[in-house]
PDB file of C-alpha atoms in Angstrom:
ATOM      1  CA  UNK R  18      -2.547  14.349 -21.585  1.00  0.00           C
ATOM      2  CA  UNK R  19      -5.471  13.840 -24.502  1.00  0.00           C
ATOM      3  CA  UNK R  20      -5.857  17.549 -24.766  1.00  0.00           C
ATOM      4  CA  UNK R  21      -2.877  20.294 -26.101  1.00  0.00           C
ATOM      5  CA  UNK R  22      -3.175  21.239 -22.333  1.00  0.00           C
ATOM      6  CA  UNK R  23       0.269  21.387 -20.422  1.00  0.00           C
ATOM      7  CA  UNK R  24       0.378  19.487 -16.984  1.00  0.00           C
ATOM      8  CA  UNK R  25       1.412  23.279 -15.682  1.00  0.00           C
ATOM      9  CA  UNK R  26      -1.560  24.466 -16.409  1.00  0.00           C
ATOM     10  CA  UNK R  27      -3.510  22.150 -15.939  1.00  0.00           C
ATOM     11  CA  UNK R  28      -2.328  21.559 -12.648  1.00  0.00           C
ATOM     12  CA  UNK R  29      -2.837  25.392 -11.852  1.00  0.00           C
ATOM     13  CA  UNK R  30      -5.907  25.687 -12.812  1.00  0.00           C
ATOM     14  CA  UNK R  31      -6.513  22.655  -9.737  1.00  0.00           C
ATOM     15  CA  UNK R  32      -5.198  24.618  -7.839  1.00  0.00           C
ATOM     16  CA  UNK R  33      -7.370  27.453  -7.522  1.00  0.00           C
ATOM     17  CA  UNK R  34      -9.542  25.442  -5.966  1.00  0.00           C
ATOM     18  CA  UNK R  35      -7.865  24.930  -2.868  1.00  0.00           C
ATOM     19  CA  UNK R  36      -4.928  22.483  -1.458  1.00  0.00           C
ATOM     20  CA  UNK R  37      -4.546  19.257  -2.464  1.00  0.00           C
ATOM     21  CA  UNK R  38      -1.702  16.846  -2.608  1.00  0.00           C
ATOM     22  CA  UNK R  39      -1.132  14.583  -6.693  1.00  0.00           C
ATOM     23  CA  UNK R  40      -3.975  11.915  -6.518  1.00  0.00           C
ATOM     24  CA  UNK R  41      -6.697  14.792  -5.891  1.00  0.00           C
ATOM     25  CA  UNK R  42      -4.744  16.625  -8.554  1.00  0.00           C
ATOM     26  CA  UNK R  43      -5.531  14.338 -10.568  1.00  0.00           C
ATOM     27  CA  UNK R  44      -8.179  13.523 -10.000  1.00  0.00           C
ATOM     28  CA  UNK R  45      -9.548  17.779  -9.408  1.00  0.00           C
ATOM     29  CA  UNK R  46      -8.602  17.905 -13.838  1.00  0.00           C
ATOM     30  CA  UNK R  47     -10.583  14.411 -15.098  1.00  0.00           C
ATOM     31  CA  UNK R  48     -12.981  16.015 -12.891  1.00  0.00           C
ATOM     32  CA  UNK R  49     -12.956  19.137 -13.125  1.00  0.00           C
ATOM     33  CA  UNK R  50     -12.281  18.223 -17.705  1.00  0.00           C
ATOM     34  CA  UNK R  51     -15.502  15.192 -17.898  1.00  0.00           C
ATOM     35  CA  UNK R  52     -12.177  13.140 -18.671  1.00  0.00           C
ATOM     36  CA  UNK R  53     -11.293  15.417 -21.437  1.00  0.00           C
ATOM     37  CA  UNK R  54      -7.591  15.893 -20.385  1.00  0.00           C
ATOM     38  CA  UNK R  55      -6.422  12.781 -17.887  1.00  0.00           C
ATOM     39  CA  UNK R  56      -2.690  13.196 -16.145  1.00  0.00           C
ATOM     40  CA  UNK R  57      -0.747  11.157 -15.470  1.00  0.00           C
ATOM     41  CA  UNK R  58       0.681   9.929 -12.251  1.00  0.00           C
ATOM     42  CA  UNK R  59       3.952  10.093 -14.318  1.00  0.00           C
ATOM     43  CA  UNK R  60       4.735  13.044 -14.828  1.00  0.00           C
ATOM     44  CA  UNK R  61       2.417  15.156 -12.163  1.00  0.00           C
ATOM     45  CA  UNK R  62       5.422  14.448  -9.778  1.00  0.00           C
ATOM     46  CA  UNK R  63       8.033  16.351 -11.857  1.00  0.00           C
ATOM     47  CA  UNK R  64       5.500  19.487 -12.528  1.00  0.00           C
ATOM     48  CA  UNK R  65       4.978  20.112  -9.503  1.00  0.00           C
ATOM     49  CA  UNK R  66       8.269  20.318  -8.415  1.00  0.00           C
ATOM     50  CA  UNK R  67       8.948  22.041 -11.123  1.00  0.00           C
ATOM     51  CA  UNK R  68       6.105  24.946  -9.856  1.00  0.00           C
ATOM     52  CA  UNK R  69       7.643  24.936  -6.848  1.00  0.00           C
ATOM     53  CA  UNK R  70      10.888  25.392  -8.243  1.00  0.00           C
ATOM     54  CA  UNK R  71      10.043  28.330 -10.237  1.00  0.00           C
ATOM     55  CA  UNK R  72       7.882  29.564  -6.398  1.00  0.00           C
ATOM     56  CA  UNK R  73       4.755  29.051  -7.733  1.00  0.00           C
ATOM     57  CA  UNK R  74       3.366  26.448  -5.568  1.00  0.00           C
ATOM     58  CA  UNK R  75       4.389  25.461  -1.942  1.00  0.00           C
ATOM     59  CA  UNK R  76       3.610  22.501   0.059  1.00  0.00           C
ATOM     60  CA  UNK R  77       3.393  21.543   3.556  1.00  0.00           C
ATOM     61  CA  UNK R  78       3.013  17.582   4.882  1.00  0.00           C
ATOM     62  CA  UNK R  79       0.086  15.910   6.689  1.00  0.00           C
ATOM     63  CA  UNK R  80       0.155  13.761   8.871  1.00  0.00           C
ATOM     64  CA  UNK R  81       1.087  10.077   8.246  1.00  0.00           C
ATOM     65  CA  UNK R  82      -2.190   8.138   6.947  1.00  0.00           C
ATOM     66  CA  UNK R  83      -2.514   4.659   6.971  1.00  0.00           C
ATOM     67  CA  UNK R  84      -3.383   3.608   3.591  1.00  0.00           C
ATOM     68  CA  UNK R  85      -0.373   4.923   1.889  1.00  0.00           C
ATOM     69  CA  UNK R  86       1.632   3.046   4.254  1.00  0.00           C
ATOM     70  CA  UNK R  87       1.913   5.247   7.070  1.00  0.00           C
ATOM     71  CA  UNK R  88       3.343   8.427   4.975  1.00  0.00           C
ATOM     72  CA  UNK R  89       1.870  12.330   4.972  1.00  0.00           C
ATOM     73  CA  UNK R  90       0.669  12.883   2.014  1.00  0.00           C
ATOM     74  CA  UNK R  91       2.260  16.533   0.588  1.00  0.00           C
ATOM     75  CA  UNK R  92      -0.381  19.044  -0.439  1.00  0.00           C
ATOM     76  CA  UNK R  93       0.859  21.817  -2.438  1.00  0.00           C
ATOM     77  CA  UNK R  94      -1.173  25.078  -2.373  1.00  0.00           C
ATOM     78  CA  UNK R  95      -0.778  27.977  -4.801  1.00  0.00           C
ATOM     79  CA  UNK R  96       1.529  31.122  -4.490  1.00  0.00           C
ATOM     80  CA  UNK R  97       0.818  34.616  -5.257  1.00  0.00           C
ATOM     81  CA  UNK R  98       2.566  34.770  -7.914  1.00  0.00           C
ATOM     82  CA  UNK R  99       1.352  30.862  -8.623  1.00  0.00           C
ATOM     83  CA  UNK R 100      -2.465  32.464  -8.293  1.00  0.00           C
ATOM     84  CA  UNK R 101      -1.333  35.299 -10.476  1.00  0.00           C
ATOM     85  CA  UNK R 102       0.409  32.689 -12.905  1.00  0.00           C
ATOM     86  CA  UNK R 103      -2.908  30.615 -12.943  1.00  0.00           C
ATOM     87  CA  UNK R 104      -4.680  33.557 -14.392  1.00  0.00           C
ATOM     88  CA  UNK R 105      -2.117  34.022 -17.022  1.00  0.00           C
ATOM     89  CA  UNK R 106      -3.002  30.807 -17.821  1.00  0.00           C
ATOM     90  CA  UNK R 107      -7.081  30.731 -17.525  1.00  0.00           C
ATOM     91  CA  UNK R 108      -7.022  34.151 -20.369  1.00  0.00           C
ATOM     92  CA  UNK R 109      -4.051  32.386 -22.290  1.00  0.00           C
ATOM     93  CA  UNK R 110      -7.102  29.668 -22.788  1.00  0.00           C
ATOM     94  CA  UNK R 111     -10.376  31.886 -23.069  1.00  0.00           C
ATOM     95  CA  UNK R 112      -8.818  33.960 -25.541  1.00  0.00           C
ATOM     96  CA  UNK R 113      -8.005  30.861 -28.114  1.00  0.00           C
ATOM     97  CA  UNK R 114     -11.159  29.938 -27.858  1.00  0.00           C
ATOM     98  CA  UNK R 115     -12.491  32.301 -28.322  1.00  0.00           C
ATOM     99  CA  UNK R 116     -14.461  33.039 -25.436  1.00  0.00           C
ATOM    100  CA  UNK R 117     -14.886  36.948 -24.144  1.00  0.00           C
ATOM    101  CA  UNK R 118     -11.643  37.861 -21.807  1.00  0.00           C
ATOM    102  CA  UNK R 119     -14.007  39.810 -18.246  1.00  0.00           C
ATOM    103  CA  UNK R 120     -11.326  42.644 -18.376  1.00  0.00           C
ATOM    104  CA  UNK R 121      -9.011  42.300 -14.952  1.00  0.00           C
ATOM    105  CA  UNK R 122      -9.643  45.283 -12.415  1.00  0.00           C
ATOM    106  CA  UNK R 123      -7.196  47.534 -13.067  1.00  0.00           C
TER     107      UNK R 123
ATOM    108  CA  UNK X  27      19.717   9.104  -0.743  1.00  0.00           C
ATOM    109  CA  UNK X  28      17.742   8.757   2.303  1.00  0.00           C
ATOM    110  CA  UNK X  29      15.052   5.673   3.590  1.00  0.00           C
ATOM    111  CA  UNK X  30      12.302   7.294   4.627  1.00  0.00           C
ATOM    112  CA  UNK X  31       9.642   4.429   3.141  1.00  0.00           C
ATOM    113  CA  UNK X  32      10.994   2.520   6.332  1.00  0.00           C
ATOM    114  CA  UNK X  33      11.872   3.788   8.695  1.00  0.00           C
ATOM    115  CA  UNK X  34      14.585   1.311  11.457  1.00  0.00           C
ATOM    116  CA  UNK X  35      12.639  -0.949  13.651  1.00  0.00           C
ATOM    117  CA  UNK X  36      12.118   0.468  16.951  1.00  0.00           C
ATOM    118  CA  UNK X  37      10.947  -3.505  18.619  1.00  0.00           C
ATOM    119  CA  UNK X  38      13.998  -5.097  20.040  1.00  0.00           C
ATOM    120  CA  UNK X  39      11.843  -8.546  20.134  1.00  0.00           C
ATOM    121  CA  UNK X  40       8.930 -10.061  20.405  1.00  0.00           C
ATOM    122  CA  UNK X  41       7.832  -9.332  23.486  1.00  0.00           C
ATOM    123  CA  UNK X  42       7.725  -5.669  22.614  1.00  0.00           C
ATOM    124  CA  UNK X  43       6.224  -5.444  18.305  1.00  0.00           C
ATOM    125  CA  UNK X  44       3.102  -8.034  20.491  1.00  0.00           C
ATOM    126  CA  UNK X  45       3.067  -4.727  23.068  1.00  0.00           C
ATOM    127  CA  UNK X  46       3.536  -2.441  21.245  1.00  0.00           C
ATOM    128  CA  UNK X  47       0.427  -3.757  18.936  1.00  0.00           C
ATOM    129  CA  UNK X  48      -1.863  -4.086  21.794  1.00  0.00           C
ATOM    130  CA  UNK X  49      -1.415   0.030  22.067  1.00  0.00           C
ATOM    131  CA  UNK X  50      -2.697  -0.074  19.014  1.00  0.00           C
ATOM    132  CA  UNK X  51       0.616   1.010  17.109  1.00  0.00           C
ATOM    133  CA  UNK X  52      -0.414   0.148  13.573  1.00  0.00           C
ATOM    134  CA  UNK X  53       2.938   0.615  12.055  1.00  0.00           C
ATOM    135  CA  UNK X  54       4.027  -2.758  14.895  1.00  0.00           C
ATOM    136  CA  UNK X  55       1.803  -4.835  13.593  1.00  0.00           C
ATOM    137  CA  UNK X  56       2.428  -3.847  10.111  1.00  0.00           C
ATOM    138  CA  UNK X  57       5.554  -5.418  11.354  1.00  0.00           C
ATOM    139  CA  UNK X  58       4.973  -8.537  13.107  1.00  0.00           C
ATOM    140  CA  UNK X  59       2.825  -9.224   9.845  1.00  0.00           C
ATOM    141  CA  UNK X  60       6.312  -9.155   7.688  1.00  0.00           C
ATOM    142  CA  UNK X  61       8.315 -10.214  10.129  1.00  0.00           C
ATOM    143  CA  UNK X  62       6.723 -13.733  10.300  1.00  0.00           C
ATOM    144  CA  UNK X  63       4.240 -13.870   6.745  1.00  0.00           C
ATOM    145  CA  UNK X  64       7.360 -15.925   5.508  1.00  0.00           C
ATOM    146  CA  UNK X  65       7.294 -18.149   7.738  1.00  0.00           C
ATOM    147  CA  UNK X  66       3.306 -18.717   7.572  1.00  0.00           C
ATOM    148  CA  UNK X  67       3.655 -18.765   4.235  1.00  0.00           C
ATOM    149  CA  UNK X  68       5.734 -21.370   4.381  1.00  0.00           C
ATOM    150  CA  UNK X  69       4.075 -23.490   7.169  1.00  0.00           C
ATOM    151  CA  UNK X  70       0.750 -23.349   4.570  1.00  0.00           C
ATOM    152  CA  UNK X  71       2.023 -24.317   1.552  1.00  0.00           C
ATOM    153  CA  UNK X  72       3.808 -27.399   3.302  1.00  0.00           C
ATOM    154  CA  UNK X  73      -0.190 -29.317   2.979  1.00  0.00           C
ATOM    155  CA  UNK X  74      -0.272 -28.705  -0.776  1.00  0.00           C
ATOM    156  CA  UNK X  75      -2.869 -25.457  -0.294  1.00  0.00           C
ATOM    157  CA  UNK X  76      -3.953 -24.009  -3.070  1.00  0.00           C
ATOM    158  CA  UNK X  77      -3.841 -20.907  -4.189  1.00  0.00           C
ATOM    159  CA  UNK X  78      -7.043 -19.497  -3.005  1.00  0.00           C
ATOM    160  CA  UNK X  79      -7.152 -21.344   0.431  1.00  0.00           C
ATOM    161  CA  UNK X  80      -3.544 -20.106   1.215  1.00  0.00           C
ATOM    162  CA  UNK X  81      -4.554 -16.650   0.152  1.00  0.00           C
ATOM    163  CA  UNK X  82      -7.497 -17.797   3.273  1.00  0.00           C
ATOM    164  CA  UNK X  83      -5.796 -19.761   5.148  1.00  0.00           C
ATOM    165  CA  UNK X  84      -2.781 -16.614   5.383  1.00  0.00           C
ATOM    166  CA  UNK X  85      -5.607 -14.471   6.168  1.00  0.00           C
ATOM    167  CA  UNK X  86      -7.750 -16.326   8.813  1.00  0.00           C
ATOM    168  CA  UNK X  87      -4.916 -17.361  11.131  1.00  0.00           C
ATOM    169  CA  UNK X  88      -3.679 -13.950  11.284  1.00  0.00           C
ATOM    170  CA  UNK X  89      -7.397 -12.383  12.547  1.00  0.00           C
ATOM    171  CA  UNK X  90      -6.013 -15.803  15.039  1.00  0.00           C
ATOM    172  CA  UNK X  91      -3.123 -14.143  15.269  1.00  0.00           C
ATOM    173  CA  UNK X  92      -4.838 -10.436  16.221  1.00  0.00           C
ATOM    174  CA  UNK X  93      -7.848 -12.095  18.256  1.00  0.00           C
ATOM    175  CA  UNK X  94      -5.134 -14.109  20.819  1.00  0.00           C
ATOM    176  CA  UNK X  95      -2.697 -10.788  20.658  1.00  0.00           C
ATOM    177  CA  UNK X  96      -2.904 -11.382  24.983  1.00  0.00           C
ATOM    178  CA  UNK X  97      -2.019 -15.312  24.709  1.00  0.00           C
ATOM    179  CA  UNK X  98       0.029 -14.398  22.477  1.00  0.00           C
ATOM    180  CA  UNK X  99       1.596 -11.985  24.746  1.00  0.00           C
ATOM    181  CA  UNK X 100       1.865 -15.194  27.425  1.00  0.00           C
ATOM    182  CA  UNK X 101       3.117 -17.353  25.164  1.00  0.00           C
ATOM    183  CA  UNK X 102       6.804 -18.519  24.719  1.00  0.00           C
ATOM    184  CA  UNK X 103       7.707 -17.935  21.416  1.00  0.00           C
ATOM    185  CA  UNK X 104       5.464 -15.882  18.688  1.00  0.00           C
ATOM    186  CA  UNK X 105       7.318 -18.255  16.194  1.00  0.00           C
ATOM    187  CA  UNK X 106       6.169 -21.319  17.241  1.00  0.00           C
ATOM    188  CA  UNK X 107       2.630 -20.494  18.852  1.00  0.00           C
ATOM    189  CA  UNK X 108       2.322 -19.284  15.312  1.00  0.00           C
ATOM    190  CA  UNK X 109       3.720 -22.256  13.305  1.00  0.00           C
ATOM    191  CA  UNK X 110       1.081 -24.606  15.894  1.00  0.00           C
ATOM    192  CA  UNK X 111      -1.297 -22.266  15.062  1.00  0.00           C
ATOM    193  CA  UNK X 112      -1.149 -22.437  11.588  1.00  0.00           C
ATOM    194  CA  UNK X 113      -0.557 -26.134  11.138  1.00  0.00           C
ATOM    195  CA  UNK X 114      -4.025 -27.159  13.296  1.00  0.00           C
ATOM    196  CA  UNK X 115      -5.626 -24.276  10.350  1.00  0.00           C
ATOM    197  CA  UNK X 116      -4.194 -26.294   7.593  1.00  0.00           C
ATOM    198  CA  UNK X 117      -4.778 -29.780   8.677  1.00  0.00           C
ATOM    199  CA  UNK X 118      -8.168 -28.567   9.740  1.00  0.00           C
ATOM    200  CA  UNK X 119      -8.859 -27.516   6.188  1.00  0.00           C
ATOM    201  CA  UNK X 120      -7.381 -31.133   5.574  1.00  0.00           C
ATOM    202  CA  UNK X 121     -10.278 -32.422   7.373  1.00  0.00           C
ATOM    203  CA  UNK X 122     -12.671 -30.644   5.547  1.00  0.00           C
ATOM    204  CA  UNK X 123     -11.977 -31.287   2.403  1.00  0.00           C
ATOM    205  CA  UNK X 124     -11.681 -34.628   3.052  1.00  0.00           C
ATOM    206  CA  UNK X 125     -14.946 -33.963   4.347  1.00  0.00           C
ATOM    207  CA  UNK X 126     -16.444 -32.427   1.049  1.00  0.00           C
ATOM    208  CA  UNK X 127     -14.540 -34.874  -0.921  1.00  0.00           C
ATOM    209  CA  UNK X 128     -12.968 -32.782  -2.116  1.00  0.00           C
ATOM    210  CA  UNK X 129      -8.846 -33.605  -1.371  1.00  0.00           C
ATOM    211  CA  UNK X 130      -7.649 -36.960  -3.431  1.00  0.00           C
ATOM    212  CA  UNK X 131      -5.555 -38.518  -0.352  1.00  0.00           C
ATOM    213  CA  UNK X 132      -2.232 -38.894  -1.929  1.00  0.00           C
ATOM    214  CA  UNK X 133       0.939 -40.075  -1.734  1.00  0.00           C
ATOM    215  CA  UNK X 134       4.740 -38.226  -0.372  1.00  0.00           C
ATOM    216  CA  UNK X 135       6.042 -36.258   1.772  1.00  0.00           C
ATOM    217  CA  UNK X 136       1.450 -34.094   1.372  1.00  0.00           C
ATOM    218  CA  UNK X 137       0.268 -37.543   2.913  1.00  0.00           C
ATOM    219  CA  UNK X 138       2.939 -38.635   5.416  1.00  0.00           C
ATOM    220  CA  UNK X 139       1.679 -34.365   6.697  1.00  0.00           C
ATOM    221  CA  UNK X 140      -1.634 -35.260   6.488  1.00  0.00           C
ATOM    222  CA  UNK X 141      -2.175 -38.900   8.613  1.00  0.00           C
ATOM    223  CA  UNK X 142       0.851 -36.659  11.309  1.00  0.00           C
ATOM    224  CA  UNK X 143      -1.119 -35.541  14.175  1.00  0.00           C
ATOM    225  CA  UNK X 144      -2.754 -32.617  13.941  1.00  0.00           C
ATOM    226  CA  UNK X 145      -0.267 -29.771  16.426  1.00  0.00           C
ATOM    227  CA  UNK X 146      -0.614 -30.378  20.637  1.00  0.00           C
ATOM    228  CA  UNK X 147      -4.668 -28.483  21.422  1.00  0.00           C
ATOM    229  CA  UNK X 148      -4.464 -26.340  24.782  1.00  0.00           C
ATOM    230  CA  UNK X 149      -6.939 -23.685  26.352  1.00  0.00           C
ATOM    231  CA  UNK X 150      -4.662 -20.628  24.831  1.00  0.00           C
ATOM    232  CA  UNK X 151      -5.204 -22.309  20.503  1.00  0.00           C
ATOM    233  CA  UNK X 152      -9.153 -22.352  21.438  1.00  0.00           C
ATOM    234  CA  UNK X 153     -10.633 -20.123  19.671  1.00  0.00           C
ATOM    235  CA  UNK X 154      -8.689 -20.691  16.497  1.00  0.00           C
ATOM    236  CA  UNK X 155     -11.527 -23.583  16.121  1.00  0.00           C
ATOM    237  CA  UNK X 156     -14.180 -20.854  16.566  1.00  0.00           C
ATOM    238  CA  UNK X 157     -12.641 -17.935  13.721  1.00  0.00           C
ATOM    239  CA  UNK X 158     -15.210 -18.964  10.686  1.00  0.00           C
ATOM    240  CA  UNK X 159     -13.086 -19.031   6.632  1.00  0.00           C
ATOM    241  CA  UNK X 160     -12.781 -15.291   5.871  1.00  0.00           C
ATOM    242  CA  UNK X 161     -14.379 -14.844   2.136  1.00  0.00           C
ATOM    243  CA  UNK X 162     -11.123 -15.245  -0.138  1.00  0.00           C
ATOM    244  CA  UNK X 163     -11.746 -12.237  -2.262  1.00  0.00           C
ATOM    245  CA  UNK X 164     -11.302  -9.614   0.742  1.00  0.00           C
ATOM    246  CA  UNK X 165      -8.194 -12.072   1.415  1.00  0.00           C
ATOM    247  CA  UNK X 166      -7.185 -12.483  -1.756  1.00  0.00           C
ATOM    248  CA  UNK X 167      -6.918  -7.909  -2.389  1.00  0.00           C
ATOM    249  CA  UNK X 168      -5.555  -8.289   1.555  1.00  0.00           C
ATOM    250  CA  UNK X 169      -3.000 -10.565   0.456  1.00  0.00           C
ATOM    251  CA  UNK X 170      -2.062  -8.712  -3.219  1.00  0.00           C
ATOM    252  CA  UNK X 171      -2.582  -5.428  -1.124  1.00  0.00           C
ATOM    253  CA  UNK X 172       0.316  -7.049   1.226  1.00  0.00           C
ATOM    254  CA  UNK X 173       2.786  -7.289  -1.253  1.00  0.00           C
ATOM    255  CA  UNK X 174       2.837  -4.331  -3.368  1.00  0.00           C
ATOM    256  CA  UNK X 175       3.571  -2.386  -0.318  1.00  0.00           C
ATOM    257  CA  UNK X 176       6.376  -4.898  -0.073  1.00  0.00           C
ATOM    258  CA  UNK X 177       7.087  -4.215  -2.927  1.00  0.00           C
ATOM    259  CA  UNK X 178       7.408  -0.356  -3.262  1.00  0.00           C
ATOM    260  CA  UNK X 179       8.754  -0.368   0.365  1.00  0.00           C
ATOM    261  CA  UNK X 180      11.882  -2.560  -0.813  1.00  0.00           C
ATOM    262  CA  UNK X 181      11.683   0.396  -4.551  1.00  0.00           C
ATOM    263  CA  UNK X 182      11.520   3.591  -1.598  1.00  0.00           C
ATOM    264  CA  UNK X 183      15.025   2.333  -0.081  1.00  0.00           C
ATOM    265  CA  UNK X 184      16.416   3.260  -3.217  1.00  0.00           C
ATOM    266  CA  UNK X 185      14.977   6.603  -3.776  1.00  0.00           C
ATOM    267  CA  UNK X 186      15.828  10.300  -2.700  1.00  0.00           C
ATOM    268  CA  UNK X 187      12.888  10.908   0.256  1.00  0.00           C
ATOM    269  CA  UNK X 188      10.902  13.067  -1.463  1.00  0.00           C
ATOM    270  CA  UNK X 189      10.662  10.933  -3.903  1.00  0.00           C
ATOM    271  CA  UNK X 190       9.893   7.520  -1.138  1.00  0.00           C
ATOM    272  CA  UNK X 191       6.908  10.328   0.199  1.00  0.00           C
ATOM    273  CA  UNK X 192       5.295  11.914  -1.840  1.00  0.00           C
ATOM    274  CA  UNK X 193       5.758   9.758  -5.605  1.00  0.00           C
ATOM    275  CA  UNK X 194       5.599   6.400  -3.744  1.00  0.00           C
ATOM    276  CA  UNK X 195       3.091   6.913  -1.030  1.00  0.00           C
ATOM    277  CA  UNK X 196       0.591   8.261  -3.653  1.00  0.00           C
ATOM    278  CA  UNK X 197       1.512   5.429  -5.121  1.00  0.00           C
ATOM    279  CA  UNK X 198       0.430   3.098  -2.719  1.00  0.00           C
ATOM    280  CA  UNK X 199      -2.864   5.118  -2.505  1.00  0.00           C
ATOM    281  CA  UNK X 200      -3.791   4.442  -5.770  1.00  0.00           C
ATOM    282  CA  UNK X 201      -3.238   0.946  -5.415  1.00  0.00           C
ATOM    283  CA  UNK X 202      -5.699   1.296  -1.916  1.00  0.00           C
ATOM    284  CA  UNK X 203      -8.468   2.282  -3.960  1.00  0.00           C
ATOM    285  CA  UNK X 204      -7.783   0.264  -6.407  1.00  0.00           C
ATOM    286  CA  UNK X 205      -7.575  -3.135  -4.666  1.00  0.00           C
ATOM    287  CA  UNK X 206     -11.058  -1.993  -2.741  1.00  0.00           C
ATOM    288  CA  UNK X 207     -12.534  -0.916  -5.787  1.00  0.00           C
ATOM    289  CA  UNK X 208     -11.692  -4.877  -7.278  1.00  0.00           C
ATOM    290  CA  UNK X 209     -10.370  -4.925  -9.887  1.00  0.00           C
ATOM    291  CA  UNK X 210      -8.911  -7.918 -11.358  1.00  0.00           C
ATOM    292  CA  UNK X 211      -5.160  -8.827 -10.231  1.00  0.00           C
ATOM    293  CA  UNK X 212      -4.064  -8.925 -13.191  1.00  0.00           C
ATOM    294  CA  UNK X 213      -4.706  -4.891 -13.742  1.00  0.00           C
ATOM    295  CA  UNK X 214      -3.273  -4.868  -9.966  1.00  0.00           C
ATOM    296  CA  UNK X 215       0.301  -6.391 -11.231  1.00  0.00           C
ATOM    297  CA  UNK X 216       0.627  -4.072 -14.464  1.00  0.00           C
ATOM    298  CA  UNK X 217       0.408  -0.983 -12.487  1.00  0.00           C
ATOM    299  CA  UNK X 218       2.669  -1.887 -10.187  1.00  0.00           C
ATOM    300  CA  UNK X 219       5.233  -2.621 -13.534  1.00  0.00           C
ATOM    301  CA  UNK X 220       4.230   1.133 -14.715  1.00  0.00           C
ATOM    302  CA  UNK X 221       4.307   2.998 -11.227  1.00  0.00           C
ATOM    303  CA  UNK X 222       8.510   1.190 -10.164  1.00  0.00           C
ATOM    304  CA  UNK X 223       9.386   2.068 -13.964  1.00  0.00           C
ATOM    305  CA  UNK X 224       7.394   6.281 -14.224  1.00  0.00           C
ATOM    306  CA  UNK X 225       9.327   6.060  -9.973  1.00  0.00           C
ATOM    307  CA  UNK X 226      12.642   4.938 -11.391  1.00  0.00           C
ATOM    308  CA  UNK X 227      13.005   7.450 -14.753  1.00  0.00           C
ATOM    309  CA  UNK X 228      11.342  10.542 -11.695  1.00  0.00           C
ATOM    310  CA  UNK X 229      14.799   9.833  -9.952  1.00  0.00           C
ATOM    311  CA  UNK X 230      16.939   9.465 -12.978  1.00  0.00           C
ATOM    312  CA  UNK X 231      15.846  13.151 -13.560  1.00  0.00           C
ATOM    313  CA  UNK X 232      15.348  14.629 -10.361  1.00  0.00           C
ATOM    314  CA  UNK X 233      19.107  13.466 -10.145  1.00  0.00           C
ATOM    315  CA  UNK X 234      19.498  14.919 -13.415  1.00  0.00           C
ATOM    316  CA  UNK X 235      18.971  17.850 -12.276  1.00  0.00           C
ATOM    317  CA  UNK X 236      20.418  18.280  -9.016  1.00  0.00           C
ATOM    318  CA  UNK X 237      23.505  17.730 -11.122  1.00  0.00           C
ATOM    319  CA  UNK X 238      22.492  21.160 -13.275  1.00  0.00           C
ATOM    320  CA  UNK X 239      22.443  22.598  -9.987  1.00  0.00           C
ATOM    321  CA  UNK X 240      18.774  23.417  -9.907  1.00  0.00           C
ATOM    322  CA  UNK X 241      17.659  24.216  -6.309  1.00  0.00           C
ATOM    323  CA  UNK X 242      16.589  21.778  -4.563  1.00  0.00           C
ATOM    324  CA  UNK X 243      13.427  21.167  -2.291  1.00  0.00           C
ATOM    325  CA  UNK X 244      13.232  19.884   0.840  1.00  0.00           C
TER     326      UNK X 244
END
């Protein structure tokens, strides 16, 4: 990545928008940041598996897709802990940038 | 480790394979092309075809096979049918080039092949002469994608199941998009090499994680 944002933080933010598979997460991060943050295929899968081990994301497989040589896609989604972690990461980034952070609901 | 990337072939012979293709089984079609692509290429290369035209001829032969599957099913041997169809296509290619003056008659084995009569024709092969050539860029892309998928399928055999389906599946899809968008072949090959590299690294990391006793994920 070209900016000091970890792959883990970028993945969590990308998954807030909804379920996605590896390539889709890479594209989502690139689109949302206007190309300033790029995840590489070499680093995203270990990060996804690490997040899954920590219980922040879960995954499921789609039906086989012909353009993948008949392999299924593995879609990821945030768990409740993952949503909380994504919110925490976002607050931390906003605070770092000096952006006013909204008060969390009681 | 498993080899989910390459599932065992459920077809017992060519007839079963062709019947599955006729029923619309895409895997059977890929298996058919995999099984005989080397044979078709070998026949094409014996005619002294250059790389561009070889891709064209290769693609055209498979287009013919697909359109003539019903006839192929009734033929005794798919292998001999393929050889005949490929020879006919190559012979026509040589005749067309001679007609356009692009090919100079040569001595040696190639000219002997050129001078040999065309393969026996039969009504079942009539559509071979009706098919027009496929545009070279499409044929080259198709051959390039096929070779990339073959390489990654082989790599998948050595990988844990999760990497074979997820990492390599995404890599195949990425290459499919890149080739479809018209990226040059050298960039695709470079991408294939770097992909093989990071997949290897990821596999090592998975093994190390397992040795450290981290919980496995399915």
